[in-house]
PDB file of C-alpha atoms (C1' of nucleotides) in Angstrom:
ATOM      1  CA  UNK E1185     -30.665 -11.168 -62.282  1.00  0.00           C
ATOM      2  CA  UNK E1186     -34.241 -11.019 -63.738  1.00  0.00           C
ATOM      3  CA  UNK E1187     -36.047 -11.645 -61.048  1.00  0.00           C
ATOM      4  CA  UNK E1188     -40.055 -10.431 -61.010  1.00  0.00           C
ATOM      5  CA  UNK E1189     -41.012  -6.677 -61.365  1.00  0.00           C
ATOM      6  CA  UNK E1190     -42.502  -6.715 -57.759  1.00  0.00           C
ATOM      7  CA  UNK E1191     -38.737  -7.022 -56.677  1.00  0.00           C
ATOM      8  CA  UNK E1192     -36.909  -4.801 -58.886  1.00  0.00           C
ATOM      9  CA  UNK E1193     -39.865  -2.440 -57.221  1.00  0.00           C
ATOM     10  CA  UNK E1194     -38.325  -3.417 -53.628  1.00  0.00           C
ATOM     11  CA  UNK E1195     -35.023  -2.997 -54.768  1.00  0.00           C
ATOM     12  CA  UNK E1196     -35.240   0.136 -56.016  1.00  0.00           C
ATOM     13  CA  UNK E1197     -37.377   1.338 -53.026  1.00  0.00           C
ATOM     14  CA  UNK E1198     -34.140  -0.334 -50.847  1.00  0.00           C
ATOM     15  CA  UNK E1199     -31.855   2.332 -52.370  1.00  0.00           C
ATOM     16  CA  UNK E1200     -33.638   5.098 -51.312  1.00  0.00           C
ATOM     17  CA  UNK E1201     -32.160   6.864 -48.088  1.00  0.00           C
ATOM     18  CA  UNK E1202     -33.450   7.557 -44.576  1.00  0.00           C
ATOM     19  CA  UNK E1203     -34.570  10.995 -44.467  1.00  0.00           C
ATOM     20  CA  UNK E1204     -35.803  11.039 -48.048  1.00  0.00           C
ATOM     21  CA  UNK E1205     -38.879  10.076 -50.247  1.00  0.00           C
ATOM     22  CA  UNK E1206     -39.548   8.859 -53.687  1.00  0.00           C
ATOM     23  CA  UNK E1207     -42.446   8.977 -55.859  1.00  0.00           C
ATOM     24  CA  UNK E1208     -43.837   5.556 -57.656  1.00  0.00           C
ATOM     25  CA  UNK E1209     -43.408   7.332 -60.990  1.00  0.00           C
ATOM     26  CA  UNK E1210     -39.498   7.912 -59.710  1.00  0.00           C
ATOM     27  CA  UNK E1211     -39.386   4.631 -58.161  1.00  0.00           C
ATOM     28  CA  UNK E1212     -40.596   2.905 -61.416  1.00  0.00           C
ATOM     29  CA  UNK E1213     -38.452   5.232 -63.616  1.00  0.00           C
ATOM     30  CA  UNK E1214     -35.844   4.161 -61.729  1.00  0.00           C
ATOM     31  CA  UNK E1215     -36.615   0.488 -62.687  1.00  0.00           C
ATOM     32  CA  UNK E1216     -36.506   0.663 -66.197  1.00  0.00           C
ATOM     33  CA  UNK E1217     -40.656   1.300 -66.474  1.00  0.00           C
ATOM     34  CA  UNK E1218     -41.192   5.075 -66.104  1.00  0.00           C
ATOM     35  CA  UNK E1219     -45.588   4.390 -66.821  1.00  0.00           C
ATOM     36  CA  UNK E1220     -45.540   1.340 -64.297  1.00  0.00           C
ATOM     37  CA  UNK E1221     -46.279   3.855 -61.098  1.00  0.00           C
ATOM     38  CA  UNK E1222     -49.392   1.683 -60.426  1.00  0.00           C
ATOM     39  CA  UNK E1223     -47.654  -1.529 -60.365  1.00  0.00           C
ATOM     40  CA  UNK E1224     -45.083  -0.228 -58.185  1.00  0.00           C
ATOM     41  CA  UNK E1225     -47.489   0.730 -55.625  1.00  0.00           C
ATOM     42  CA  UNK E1226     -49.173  -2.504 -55.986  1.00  0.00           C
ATOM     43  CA  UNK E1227     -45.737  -3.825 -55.138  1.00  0.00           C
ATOM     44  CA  UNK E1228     -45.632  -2.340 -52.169  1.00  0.00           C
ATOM     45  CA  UNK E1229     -48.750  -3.616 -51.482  1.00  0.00           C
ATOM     46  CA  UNK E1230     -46.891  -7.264 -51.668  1.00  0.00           C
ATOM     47  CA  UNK E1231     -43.648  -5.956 -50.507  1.00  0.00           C
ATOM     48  CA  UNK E1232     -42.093  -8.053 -46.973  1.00  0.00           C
ATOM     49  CA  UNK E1233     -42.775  -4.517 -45.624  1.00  0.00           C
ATOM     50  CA  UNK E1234     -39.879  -2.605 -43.674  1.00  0.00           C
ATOM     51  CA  UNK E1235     -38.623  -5.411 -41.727  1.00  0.00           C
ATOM     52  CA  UNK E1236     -37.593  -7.117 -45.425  1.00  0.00           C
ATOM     53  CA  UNK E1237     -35.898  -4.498 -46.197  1.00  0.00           C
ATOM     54  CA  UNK E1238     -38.468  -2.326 -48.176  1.00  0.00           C
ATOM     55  CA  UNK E1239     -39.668   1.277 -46.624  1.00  0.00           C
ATOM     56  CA  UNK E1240     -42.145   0.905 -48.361  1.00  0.00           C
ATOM     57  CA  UNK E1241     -43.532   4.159 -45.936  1.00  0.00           C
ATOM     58  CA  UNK E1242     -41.187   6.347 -47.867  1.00  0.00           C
ATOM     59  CA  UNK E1243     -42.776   5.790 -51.140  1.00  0.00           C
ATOM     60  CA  UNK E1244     -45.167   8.437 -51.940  1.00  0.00           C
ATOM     61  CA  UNK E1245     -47.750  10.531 -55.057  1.00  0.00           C
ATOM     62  CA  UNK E1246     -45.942  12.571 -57.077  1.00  0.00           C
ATOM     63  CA  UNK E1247     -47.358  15.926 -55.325  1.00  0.00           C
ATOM     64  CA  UNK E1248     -45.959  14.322 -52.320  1.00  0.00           C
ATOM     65  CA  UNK E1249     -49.489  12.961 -50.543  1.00  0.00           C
ATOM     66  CA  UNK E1250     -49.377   9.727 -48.832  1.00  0.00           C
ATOM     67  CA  UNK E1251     -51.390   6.393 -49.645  1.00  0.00           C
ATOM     68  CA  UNK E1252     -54.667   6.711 -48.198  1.00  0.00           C
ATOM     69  CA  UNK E1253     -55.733   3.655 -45.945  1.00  0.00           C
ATOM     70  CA  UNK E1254     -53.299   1.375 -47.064  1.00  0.00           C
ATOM     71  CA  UNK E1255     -50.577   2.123 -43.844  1.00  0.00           C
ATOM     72  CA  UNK E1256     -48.778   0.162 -41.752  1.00  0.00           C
ATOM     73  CA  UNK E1257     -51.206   0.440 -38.733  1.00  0.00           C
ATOM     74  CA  UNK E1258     -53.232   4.091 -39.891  1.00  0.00           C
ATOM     75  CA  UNK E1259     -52.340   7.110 -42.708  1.00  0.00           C
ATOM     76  CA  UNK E1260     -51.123   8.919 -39.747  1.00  0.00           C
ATOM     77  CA  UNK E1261     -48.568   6.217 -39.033  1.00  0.00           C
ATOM     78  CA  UNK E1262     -46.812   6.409 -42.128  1.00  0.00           C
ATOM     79  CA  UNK E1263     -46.202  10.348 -41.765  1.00  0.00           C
ATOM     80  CA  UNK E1264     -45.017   9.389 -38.088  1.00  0.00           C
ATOM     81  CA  UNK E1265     -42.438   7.104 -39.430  1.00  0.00           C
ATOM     82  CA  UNK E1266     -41.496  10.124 -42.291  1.00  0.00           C
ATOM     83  CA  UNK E1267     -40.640  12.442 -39.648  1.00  0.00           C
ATOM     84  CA  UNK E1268     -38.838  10.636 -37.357  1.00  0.00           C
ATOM     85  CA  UNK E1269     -37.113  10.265 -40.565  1.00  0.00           C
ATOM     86  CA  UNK E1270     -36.168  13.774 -40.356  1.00  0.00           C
ATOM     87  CA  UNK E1271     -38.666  14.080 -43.234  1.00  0.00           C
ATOM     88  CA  UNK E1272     -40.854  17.641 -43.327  1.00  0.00           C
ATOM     89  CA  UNK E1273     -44.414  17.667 -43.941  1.00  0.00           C
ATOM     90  CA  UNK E1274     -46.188  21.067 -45.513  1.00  0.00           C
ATOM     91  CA  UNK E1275     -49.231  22.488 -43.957  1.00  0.00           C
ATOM     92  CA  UNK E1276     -51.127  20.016 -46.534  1.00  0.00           C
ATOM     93  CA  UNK E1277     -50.095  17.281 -45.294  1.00  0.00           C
ATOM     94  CA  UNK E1278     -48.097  16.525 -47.894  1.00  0.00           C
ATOM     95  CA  UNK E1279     -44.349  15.879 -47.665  1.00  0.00           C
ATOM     96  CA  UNK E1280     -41.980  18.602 -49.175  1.00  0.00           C
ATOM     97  CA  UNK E1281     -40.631  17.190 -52.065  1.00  0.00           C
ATOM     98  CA  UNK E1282     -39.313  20.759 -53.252  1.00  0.00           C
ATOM     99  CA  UNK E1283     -36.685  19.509 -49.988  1.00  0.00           C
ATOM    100  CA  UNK E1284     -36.808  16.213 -49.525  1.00  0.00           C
ATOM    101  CA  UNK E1285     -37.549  14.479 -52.886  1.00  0.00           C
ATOM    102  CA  UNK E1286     -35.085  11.522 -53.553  1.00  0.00           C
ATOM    103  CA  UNK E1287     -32.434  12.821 -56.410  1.00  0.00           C
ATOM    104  CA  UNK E1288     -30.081   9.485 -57.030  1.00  0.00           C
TER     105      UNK E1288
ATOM    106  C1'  DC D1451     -56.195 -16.089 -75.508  1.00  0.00           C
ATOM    107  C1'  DT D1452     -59.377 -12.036 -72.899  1.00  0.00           C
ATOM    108  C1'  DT D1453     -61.181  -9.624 -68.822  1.00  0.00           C
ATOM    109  C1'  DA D1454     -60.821  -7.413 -64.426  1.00  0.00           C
ATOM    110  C1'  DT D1455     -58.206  -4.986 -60.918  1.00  0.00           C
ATOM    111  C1'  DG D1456     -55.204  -1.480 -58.969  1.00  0.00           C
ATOM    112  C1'  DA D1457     -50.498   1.998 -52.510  1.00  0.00           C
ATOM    113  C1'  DC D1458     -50.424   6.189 -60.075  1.00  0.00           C
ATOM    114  C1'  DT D1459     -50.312  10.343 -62.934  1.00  0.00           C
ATOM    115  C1'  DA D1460     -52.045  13.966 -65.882  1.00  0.00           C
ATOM    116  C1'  DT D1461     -55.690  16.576 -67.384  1.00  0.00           C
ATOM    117  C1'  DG D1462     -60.240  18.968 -67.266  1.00  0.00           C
ATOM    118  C1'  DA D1463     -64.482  20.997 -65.000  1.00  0.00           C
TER     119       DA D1463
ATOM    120  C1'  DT L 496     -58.911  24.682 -54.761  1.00  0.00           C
ATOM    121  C1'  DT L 497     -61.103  19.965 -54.917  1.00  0.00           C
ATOM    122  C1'  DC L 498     -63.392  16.219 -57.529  1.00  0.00           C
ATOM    123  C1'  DA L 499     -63.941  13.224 -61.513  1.00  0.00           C
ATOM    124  C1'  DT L 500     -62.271  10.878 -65.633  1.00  0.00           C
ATOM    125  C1'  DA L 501     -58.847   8.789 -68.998  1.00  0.00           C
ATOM    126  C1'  DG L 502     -54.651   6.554 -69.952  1.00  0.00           C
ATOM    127  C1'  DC L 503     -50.977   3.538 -68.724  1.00  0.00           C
ATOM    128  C1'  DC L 504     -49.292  -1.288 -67.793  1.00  0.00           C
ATOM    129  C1'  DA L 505     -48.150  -5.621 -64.850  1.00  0.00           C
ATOM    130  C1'  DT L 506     -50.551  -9.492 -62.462  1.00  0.00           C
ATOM    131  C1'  DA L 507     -54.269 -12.725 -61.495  1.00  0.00           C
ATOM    132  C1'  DA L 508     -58.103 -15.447 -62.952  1.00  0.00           C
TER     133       DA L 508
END
DNA sequence: CTTATGACTATGA
DNA sequence: TTCATAGCCATAA
């Protein structure tokens, strides 16, 4: 079951629910490599993308900002897809982790 | 084998 | 508060 760290990345990513959002410290905690944050978002980068089964949009920082210029289509589309998620956003433009930070 | 890169995070000015 | 730098570690060349 050893399959590359790219898709433990994804399949950690996979478990996290609608409505909620992880950050790539959490998701790579999660995967057995808690100082791996980087590669995780560099997995994302090579992730099949939401259609494969990897939202990918609800991986963010760990203060809750999202990936600059890397979206699916523009920065403002990822926090599009976030609250339509039911996720809230602070005045920041950050998402509210104090509320909506993935606890699994 | 070594070097370079990067969708991160923590710390300091 | 924002901006810059250092440290971390997997992948590619």
């Amino acid at each position: 079951m050893n399959e590359g760290f790219f898709e433990r990345a994804w399949d950690v990513v996979r478990q996290i629910p609608e409505g909620r959002v992880a950050s790539y410290g959490q998701v790579a905690r999660l995967m057995g490599a808690p100082r791996c944050a980087r590669q995780v978002g560099y997995a994302m980068h090579g992730s099949p993308g939401v259609a494969g089964g990897v939202p990918c949009h609800r991986v963010v920082f760990a203060d809750g900002s999202l990936a600059p210029g890397f979206a699916f289509g523009g920065p403002g589309e990822q926090r599009r897809m976030l609250e339509a998620e039911g996720v809230g956003f602070l005045s920041t433009g950050s998402v509210d982790m104090k509320n909506f930070s993935w606890e699994a």
